Tab-separated table of C-alpha atoms and ligand atoms in Angstrom:
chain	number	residue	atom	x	y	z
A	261	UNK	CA	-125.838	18.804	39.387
A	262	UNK	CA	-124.160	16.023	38.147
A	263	UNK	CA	-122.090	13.774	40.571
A	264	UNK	CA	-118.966	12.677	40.051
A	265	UNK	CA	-116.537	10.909	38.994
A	266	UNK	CA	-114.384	9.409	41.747
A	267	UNK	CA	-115.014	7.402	45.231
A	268	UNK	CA	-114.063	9.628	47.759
A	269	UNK	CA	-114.705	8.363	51.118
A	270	UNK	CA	-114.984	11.960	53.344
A	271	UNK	CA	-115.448	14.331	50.423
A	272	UNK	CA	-118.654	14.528	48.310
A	273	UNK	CA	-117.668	16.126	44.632
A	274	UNK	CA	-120.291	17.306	41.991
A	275	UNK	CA	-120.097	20.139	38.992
A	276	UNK	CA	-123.299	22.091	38.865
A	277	UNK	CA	-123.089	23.808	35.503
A	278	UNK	CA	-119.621	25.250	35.107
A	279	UNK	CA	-118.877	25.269	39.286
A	280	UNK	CA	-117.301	22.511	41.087
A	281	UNK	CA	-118.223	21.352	44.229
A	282	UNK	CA	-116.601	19.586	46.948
A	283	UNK	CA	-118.378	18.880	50.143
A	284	UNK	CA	-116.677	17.824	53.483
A	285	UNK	CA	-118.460	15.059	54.911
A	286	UNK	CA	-117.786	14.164	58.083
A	287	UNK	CA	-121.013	15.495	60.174
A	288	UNK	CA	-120.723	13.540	62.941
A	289	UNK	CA	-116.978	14.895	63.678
A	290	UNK	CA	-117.997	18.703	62.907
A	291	UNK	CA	-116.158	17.875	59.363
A	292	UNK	CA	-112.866	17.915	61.390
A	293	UNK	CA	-110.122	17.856	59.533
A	294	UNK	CA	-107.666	14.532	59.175
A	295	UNK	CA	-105.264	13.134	57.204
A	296	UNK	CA	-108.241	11.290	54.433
A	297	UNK	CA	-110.454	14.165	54.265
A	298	UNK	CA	-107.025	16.671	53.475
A	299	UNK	CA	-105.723	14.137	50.894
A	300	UNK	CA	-109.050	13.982	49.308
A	301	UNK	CA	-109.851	17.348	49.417
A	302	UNK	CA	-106.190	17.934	47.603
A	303	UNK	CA	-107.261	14.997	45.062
A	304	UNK	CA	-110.479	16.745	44.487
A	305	UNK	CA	-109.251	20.178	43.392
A	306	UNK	CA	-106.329	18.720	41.478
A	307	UNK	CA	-109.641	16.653	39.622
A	308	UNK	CA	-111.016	19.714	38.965
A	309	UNK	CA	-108.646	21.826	38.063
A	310	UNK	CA	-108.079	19.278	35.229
A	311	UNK	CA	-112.010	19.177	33.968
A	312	UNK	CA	-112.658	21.745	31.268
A	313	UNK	CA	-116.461	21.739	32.683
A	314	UNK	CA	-115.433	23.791	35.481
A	315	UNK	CA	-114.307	27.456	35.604
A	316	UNK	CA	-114.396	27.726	39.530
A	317	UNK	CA	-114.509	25.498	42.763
A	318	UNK	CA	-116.479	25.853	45.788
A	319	UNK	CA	-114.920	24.305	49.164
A	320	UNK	CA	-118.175	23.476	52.008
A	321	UNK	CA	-119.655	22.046	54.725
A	322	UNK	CA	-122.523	21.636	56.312
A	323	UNK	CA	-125.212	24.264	57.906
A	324	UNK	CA	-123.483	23.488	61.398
A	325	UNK	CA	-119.662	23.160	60.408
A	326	UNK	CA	-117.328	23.768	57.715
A	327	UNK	CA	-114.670	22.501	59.579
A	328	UNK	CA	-114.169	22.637	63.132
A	329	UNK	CA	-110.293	22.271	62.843
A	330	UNK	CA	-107.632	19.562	62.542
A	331	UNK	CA	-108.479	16.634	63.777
A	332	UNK	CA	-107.518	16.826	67.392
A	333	UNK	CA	-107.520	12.762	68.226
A	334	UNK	CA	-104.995	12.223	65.283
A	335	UNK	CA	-102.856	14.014	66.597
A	336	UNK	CA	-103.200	14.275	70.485
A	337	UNK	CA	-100.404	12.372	71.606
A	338	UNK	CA	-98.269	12.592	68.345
A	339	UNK	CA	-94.428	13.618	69.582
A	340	UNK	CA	-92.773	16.278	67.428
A	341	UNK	CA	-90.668	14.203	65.723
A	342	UNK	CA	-93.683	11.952	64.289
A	343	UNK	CA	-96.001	15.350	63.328
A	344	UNK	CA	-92.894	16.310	61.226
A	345	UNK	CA	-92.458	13.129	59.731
A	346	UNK	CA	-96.385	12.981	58.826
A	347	UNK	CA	-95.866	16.719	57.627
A	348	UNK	CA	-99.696	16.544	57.418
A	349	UNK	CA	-99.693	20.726	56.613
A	350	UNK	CA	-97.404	20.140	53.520
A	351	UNK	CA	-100.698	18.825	51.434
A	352	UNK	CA	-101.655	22.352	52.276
A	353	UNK	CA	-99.533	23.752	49.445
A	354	UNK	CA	-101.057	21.554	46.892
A	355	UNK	CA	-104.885	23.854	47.645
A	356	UNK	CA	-102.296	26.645	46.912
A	357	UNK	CA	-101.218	25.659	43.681
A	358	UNK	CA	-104.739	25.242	42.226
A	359	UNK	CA	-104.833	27.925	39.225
A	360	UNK	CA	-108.685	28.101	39.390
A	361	UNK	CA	-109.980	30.122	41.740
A	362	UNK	CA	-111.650	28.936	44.665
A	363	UNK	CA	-114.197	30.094	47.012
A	364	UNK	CA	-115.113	29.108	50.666
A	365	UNK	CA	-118.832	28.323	51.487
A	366	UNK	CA	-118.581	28.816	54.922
A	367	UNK	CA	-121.846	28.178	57.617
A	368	UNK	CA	-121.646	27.152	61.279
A	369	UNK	CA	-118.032	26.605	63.106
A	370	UNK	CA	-115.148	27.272	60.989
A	371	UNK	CA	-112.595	26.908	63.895
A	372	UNK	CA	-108.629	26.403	63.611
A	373	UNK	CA	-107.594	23.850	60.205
A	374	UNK	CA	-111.178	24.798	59.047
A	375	UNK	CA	-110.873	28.274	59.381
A	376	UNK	CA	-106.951	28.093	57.643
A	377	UNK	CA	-108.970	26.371	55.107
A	378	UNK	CA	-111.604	28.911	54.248
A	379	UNK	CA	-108.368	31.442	54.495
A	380	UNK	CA	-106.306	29.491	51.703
A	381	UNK	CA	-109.622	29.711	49.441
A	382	UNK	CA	-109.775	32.725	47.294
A	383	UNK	CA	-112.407	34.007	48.841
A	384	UNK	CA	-115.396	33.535	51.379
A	385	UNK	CA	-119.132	34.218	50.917
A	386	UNK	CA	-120.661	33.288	54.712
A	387	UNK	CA	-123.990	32.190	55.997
A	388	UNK	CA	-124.985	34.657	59.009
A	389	UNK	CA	-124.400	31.428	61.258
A	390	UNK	CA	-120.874	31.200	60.324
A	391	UNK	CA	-118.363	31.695	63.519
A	392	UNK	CA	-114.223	31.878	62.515
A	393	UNK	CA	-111.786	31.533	65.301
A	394	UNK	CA	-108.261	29.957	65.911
A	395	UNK	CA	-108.783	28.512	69.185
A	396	UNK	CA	-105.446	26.592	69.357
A	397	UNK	CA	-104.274	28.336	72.064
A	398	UNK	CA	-106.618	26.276	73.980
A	399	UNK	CA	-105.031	23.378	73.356
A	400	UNK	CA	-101.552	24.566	74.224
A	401	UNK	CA	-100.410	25.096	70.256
A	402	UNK	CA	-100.643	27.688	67.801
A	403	UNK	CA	-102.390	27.506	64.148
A	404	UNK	CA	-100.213	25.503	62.187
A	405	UNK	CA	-101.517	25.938	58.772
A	406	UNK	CA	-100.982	29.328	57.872
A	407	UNK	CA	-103.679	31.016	60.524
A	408	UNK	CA	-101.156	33.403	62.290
A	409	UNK	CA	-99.760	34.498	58.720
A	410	UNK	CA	-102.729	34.704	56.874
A	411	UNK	CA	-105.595	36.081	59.278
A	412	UNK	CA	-103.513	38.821	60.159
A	413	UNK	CA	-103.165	39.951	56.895
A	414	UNK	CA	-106.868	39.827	57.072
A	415	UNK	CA	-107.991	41.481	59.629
A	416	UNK	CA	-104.436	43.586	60.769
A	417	UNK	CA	-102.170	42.600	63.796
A	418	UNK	CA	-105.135	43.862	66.361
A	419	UNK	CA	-107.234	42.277	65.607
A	420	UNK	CA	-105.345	38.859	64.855
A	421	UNK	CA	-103.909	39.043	68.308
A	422	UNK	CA	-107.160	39.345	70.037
A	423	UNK	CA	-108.503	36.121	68.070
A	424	UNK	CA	-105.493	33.867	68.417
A	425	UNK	CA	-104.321	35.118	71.998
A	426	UNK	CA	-107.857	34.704	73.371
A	427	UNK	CA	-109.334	32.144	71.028
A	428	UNK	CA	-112.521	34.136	70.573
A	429	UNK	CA	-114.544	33.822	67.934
A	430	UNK	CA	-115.694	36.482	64.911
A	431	UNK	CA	-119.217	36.326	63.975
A	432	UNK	CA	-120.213	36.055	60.013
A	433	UNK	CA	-121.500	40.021	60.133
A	434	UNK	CA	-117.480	41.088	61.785
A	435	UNK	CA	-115.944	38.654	59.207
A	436	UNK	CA	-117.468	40.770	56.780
A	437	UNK	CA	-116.723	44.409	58.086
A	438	UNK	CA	-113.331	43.182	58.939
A	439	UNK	CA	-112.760	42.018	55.672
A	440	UNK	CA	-112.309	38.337	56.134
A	441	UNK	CA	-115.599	37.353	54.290
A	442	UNK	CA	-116.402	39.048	50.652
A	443	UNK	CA	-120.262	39.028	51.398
A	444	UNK	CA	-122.888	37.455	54.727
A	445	UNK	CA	-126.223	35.943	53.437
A	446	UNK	CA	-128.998	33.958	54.864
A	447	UNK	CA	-128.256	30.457	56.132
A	448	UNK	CA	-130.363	28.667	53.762
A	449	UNK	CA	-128.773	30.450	50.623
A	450	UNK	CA	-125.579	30.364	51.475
A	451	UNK	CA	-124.303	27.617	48.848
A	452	UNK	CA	-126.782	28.645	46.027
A	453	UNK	CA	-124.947	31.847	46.349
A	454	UNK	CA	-121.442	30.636	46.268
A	455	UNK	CA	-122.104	28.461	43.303
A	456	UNK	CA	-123.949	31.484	41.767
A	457	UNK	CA	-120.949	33.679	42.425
A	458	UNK	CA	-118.781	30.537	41.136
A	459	UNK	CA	-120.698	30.113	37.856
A	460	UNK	CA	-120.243	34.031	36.828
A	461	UNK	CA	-116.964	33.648	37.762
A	462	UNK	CA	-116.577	30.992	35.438
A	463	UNK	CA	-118.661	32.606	32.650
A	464	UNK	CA	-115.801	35.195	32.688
A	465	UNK	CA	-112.673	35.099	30.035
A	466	UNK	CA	-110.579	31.890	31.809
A	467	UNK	CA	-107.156	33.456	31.204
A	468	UNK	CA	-107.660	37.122	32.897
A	469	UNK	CA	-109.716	34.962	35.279
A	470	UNK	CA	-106.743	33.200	36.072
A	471	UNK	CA	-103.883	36.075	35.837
A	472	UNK	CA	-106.535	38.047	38.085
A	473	UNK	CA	-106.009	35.409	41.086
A	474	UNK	CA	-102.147	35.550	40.450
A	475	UNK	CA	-102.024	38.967	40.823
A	476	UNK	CA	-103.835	39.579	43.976
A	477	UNK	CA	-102.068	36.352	45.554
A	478	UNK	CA	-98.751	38.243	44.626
A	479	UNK	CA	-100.311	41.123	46.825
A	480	UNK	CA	-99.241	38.699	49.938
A	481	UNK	CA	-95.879	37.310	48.819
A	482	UNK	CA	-94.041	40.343	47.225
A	483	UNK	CA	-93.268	44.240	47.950
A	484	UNK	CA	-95.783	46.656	46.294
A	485	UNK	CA	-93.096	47.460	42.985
A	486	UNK	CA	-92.599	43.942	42.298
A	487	UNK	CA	-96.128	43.312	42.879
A	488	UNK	CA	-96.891	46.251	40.510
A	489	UNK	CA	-94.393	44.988	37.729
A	490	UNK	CA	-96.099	41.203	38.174
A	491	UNK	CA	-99.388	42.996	37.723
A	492	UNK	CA	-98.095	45.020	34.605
A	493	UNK	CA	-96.374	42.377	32.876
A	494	UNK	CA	-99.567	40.036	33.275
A	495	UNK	CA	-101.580	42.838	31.699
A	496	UNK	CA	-99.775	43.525	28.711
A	497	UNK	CA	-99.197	39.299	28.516
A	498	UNK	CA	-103.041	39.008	27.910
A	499	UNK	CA	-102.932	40.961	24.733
A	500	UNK	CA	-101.406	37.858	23.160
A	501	UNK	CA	-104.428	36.072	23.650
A	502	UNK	CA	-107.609	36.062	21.979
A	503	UNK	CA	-110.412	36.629	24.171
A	504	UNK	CA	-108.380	39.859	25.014
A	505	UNK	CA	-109.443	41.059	21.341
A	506	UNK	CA	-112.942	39.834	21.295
A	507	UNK	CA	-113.566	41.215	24.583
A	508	UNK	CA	-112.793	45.049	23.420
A	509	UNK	CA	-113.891	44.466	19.647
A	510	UNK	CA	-117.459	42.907	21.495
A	511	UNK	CA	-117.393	46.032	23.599
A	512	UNK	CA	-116.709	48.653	20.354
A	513	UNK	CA	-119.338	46.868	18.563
A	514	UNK	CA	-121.694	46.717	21.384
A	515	UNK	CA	-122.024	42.847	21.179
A	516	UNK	CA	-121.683	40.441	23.651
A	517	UNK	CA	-118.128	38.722	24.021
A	518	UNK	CA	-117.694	34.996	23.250
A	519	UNK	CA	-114.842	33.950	25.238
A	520	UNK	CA	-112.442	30.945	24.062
A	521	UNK	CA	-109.851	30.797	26.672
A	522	UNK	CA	-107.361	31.189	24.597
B	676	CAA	N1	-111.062	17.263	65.994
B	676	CAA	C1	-111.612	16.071	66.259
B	676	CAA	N2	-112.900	15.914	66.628
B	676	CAA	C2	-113.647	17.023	66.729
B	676	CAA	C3	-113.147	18.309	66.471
B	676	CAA	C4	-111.783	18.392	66.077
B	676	CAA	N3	-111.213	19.575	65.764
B	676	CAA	N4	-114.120	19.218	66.676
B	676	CAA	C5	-115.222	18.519	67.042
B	676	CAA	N5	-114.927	17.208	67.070
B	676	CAA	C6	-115.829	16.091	67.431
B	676	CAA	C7	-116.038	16.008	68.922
B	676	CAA	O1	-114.982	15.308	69.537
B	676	CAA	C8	-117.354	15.272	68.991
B	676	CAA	O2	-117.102	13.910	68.750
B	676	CAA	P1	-117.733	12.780	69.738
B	676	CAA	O3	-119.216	12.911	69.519
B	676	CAA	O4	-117.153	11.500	69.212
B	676	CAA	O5	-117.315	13.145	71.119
B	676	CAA	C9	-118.108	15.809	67.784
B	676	CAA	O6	-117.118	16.342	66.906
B	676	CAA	C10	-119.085	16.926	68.134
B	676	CAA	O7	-118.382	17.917	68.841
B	676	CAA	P2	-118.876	18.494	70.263
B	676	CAA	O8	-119.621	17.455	71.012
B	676	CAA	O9	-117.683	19.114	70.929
B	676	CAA	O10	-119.906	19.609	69.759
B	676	CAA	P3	-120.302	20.981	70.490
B	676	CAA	O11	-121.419	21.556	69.696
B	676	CAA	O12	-120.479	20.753	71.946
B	676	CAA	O13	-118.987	21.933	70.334
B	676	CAA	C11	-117.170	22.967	69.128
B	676	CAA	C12	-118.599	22.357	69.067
B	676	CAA	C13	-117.179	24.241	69.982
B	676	CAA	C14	-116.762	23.282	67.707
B	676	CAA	C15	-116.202	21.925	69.774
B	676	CAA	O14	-116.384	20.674	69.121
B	676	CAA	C16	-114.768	22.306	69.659
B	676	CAA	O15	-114.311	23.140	70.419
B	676	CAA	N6	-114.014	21.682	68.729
B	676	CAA	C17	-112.592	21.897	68.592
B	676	CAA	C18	-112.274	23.241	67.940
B	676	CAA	C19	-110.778	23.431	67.880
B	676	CAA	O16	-110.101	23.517	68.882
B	676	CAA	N7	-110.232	23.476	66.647
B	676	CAA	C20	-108.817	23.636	66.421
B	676	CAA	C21	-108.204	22.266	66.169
B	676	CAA	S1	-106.431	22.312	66.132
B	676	CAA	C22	-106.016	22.870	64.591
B	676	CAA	O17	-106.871	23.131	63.753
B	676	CAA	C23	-104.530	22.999	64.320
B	676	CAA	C24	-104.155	23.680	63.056
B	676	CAA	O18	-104.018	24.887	62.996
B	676	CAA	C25	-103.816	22.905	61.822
């Protein structure tokens, strides 16, 4: 691995071959979520969505927590008027906007902002420790950062009801039949098999890589014709681009492709 490249003071960053990794590091807090590590973590992906190295970023923890949630002390006895003007969430859309896709390597509590977190990644590969839960309600609130939106697309209204109403908790192995988590593996593997899944990722033809993510985003914004059209004109768009003819001449002369990202 080879570290990086700016001082951030809650995040660790590091590319390890073609993945890039960013670390939450606040143990001692359960990685809780304020305003510094959400800034840097924003900084960070911007970074790397900027450094030709990388073709994918991975998003962790720790073995005990990803993230155990917004940090509750900054904002305990905030009024409403002051959490608006803070608009801490709004940093939120930035993770959105990153074009490279991004996965979640999730182990240990990943509870409220931390589990909205692992939900705005692409995807989530889980160590069999991981728990996900929205237990705001125990606090008197509701998620706040996209939890009641995006885990019931998840896991269907049911479901999502049970976890928010009640604050209970999923385990990694219902994560993954309920379809929050792409895959569960052993605690101590857990990262090595993000980054894995990362680097292949990466080793795949940038563009389609990229118009790939759009398209199944556009899955959860728009009805299923204009998502269909999106996905269509996307398709035909990559035959403008090179790698789309060295991937099928590679395939028709039974040679390996050599992508260019262009
Ligand atoms: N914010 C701030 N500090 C937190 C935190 C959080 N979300 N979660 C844990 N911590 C801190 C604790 O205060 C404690 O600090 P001190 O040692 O200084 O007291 C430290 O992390 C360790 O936590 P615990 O002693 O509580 O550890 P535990 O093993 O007994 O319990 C836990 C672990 C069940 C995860 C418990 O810490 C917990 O319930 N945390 C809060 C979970 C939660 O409610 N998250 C939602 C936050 S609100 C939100 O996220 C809003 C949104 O949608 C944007």
């Amino acid at each position: 691995m080879e570290d990086d490249v700016m001082d951030y003071t809650l995040i660790l960053t590091s590319v390890n071959e073609h993945a890039g990794l960013i670390q939450i590091n606040r143990p001692q807090q359960l990685n809780a979520l304020n305003a510094v590590v959400m800034e840097e973590l924003a900084m960070a992906l911007e970074e790397l969505e900027h450094d030709e190295r990388v073709g994918c970023c991975v998003i962790t923890g720790n073995q005990r927590a990803f993230a155990a949630g917004a940090d509750i002390k900054e904002m305990a006895e905030a009024t409403a008027v002051e959490m608006l003007q803070r608009d801490s969430i709004a940093r939120w859309d930035r993770i959105k906007k990153i074009k490279k896709p991004v996965i979640a390597a999730v182990s240990g509590f990943c509870l409220g902002g931390g589990c909205e977190l692992a939900m705005a990644c692409d995807l989530i590969v889980a160590s069999e420790s991981a728990q996900f839960g929205q237990p705001e309600i125990n606090l008197g609130v509701i998620p706040g950062a996209g939890g009641t939106q995006r885990l019931t697309r998840a896991l269907g209204k049911s479901k999502a009801m049970e976890m928010i109403l009640s604050g209970r908790y999923l385990t990694a192995r219902e994560a993954e039949q309920f379809g929050l988590a792409a895959r569960v593996v052993p605690v101590e593997v857990y990262l090595d098999e993000a980054l894995k899944l990362a680097n292949e990722i990466a080793a795949r033809p940038p563009l389609a890589v990229r118009f790939a993510k759009e398209a199944i985003n556009k899955a959860f914004e728009a009805s299923l014709s204009e998502g269909l059209e999106f996905e269509r004109r996307l398709f035909y768009f990559l035959f403008t681009t090179e790698d789309q003819k060295e991937g099928m001449r590679a395939f028709v002369e039974k040679r390996k492709a050599e992508w260019k990202g262009k």
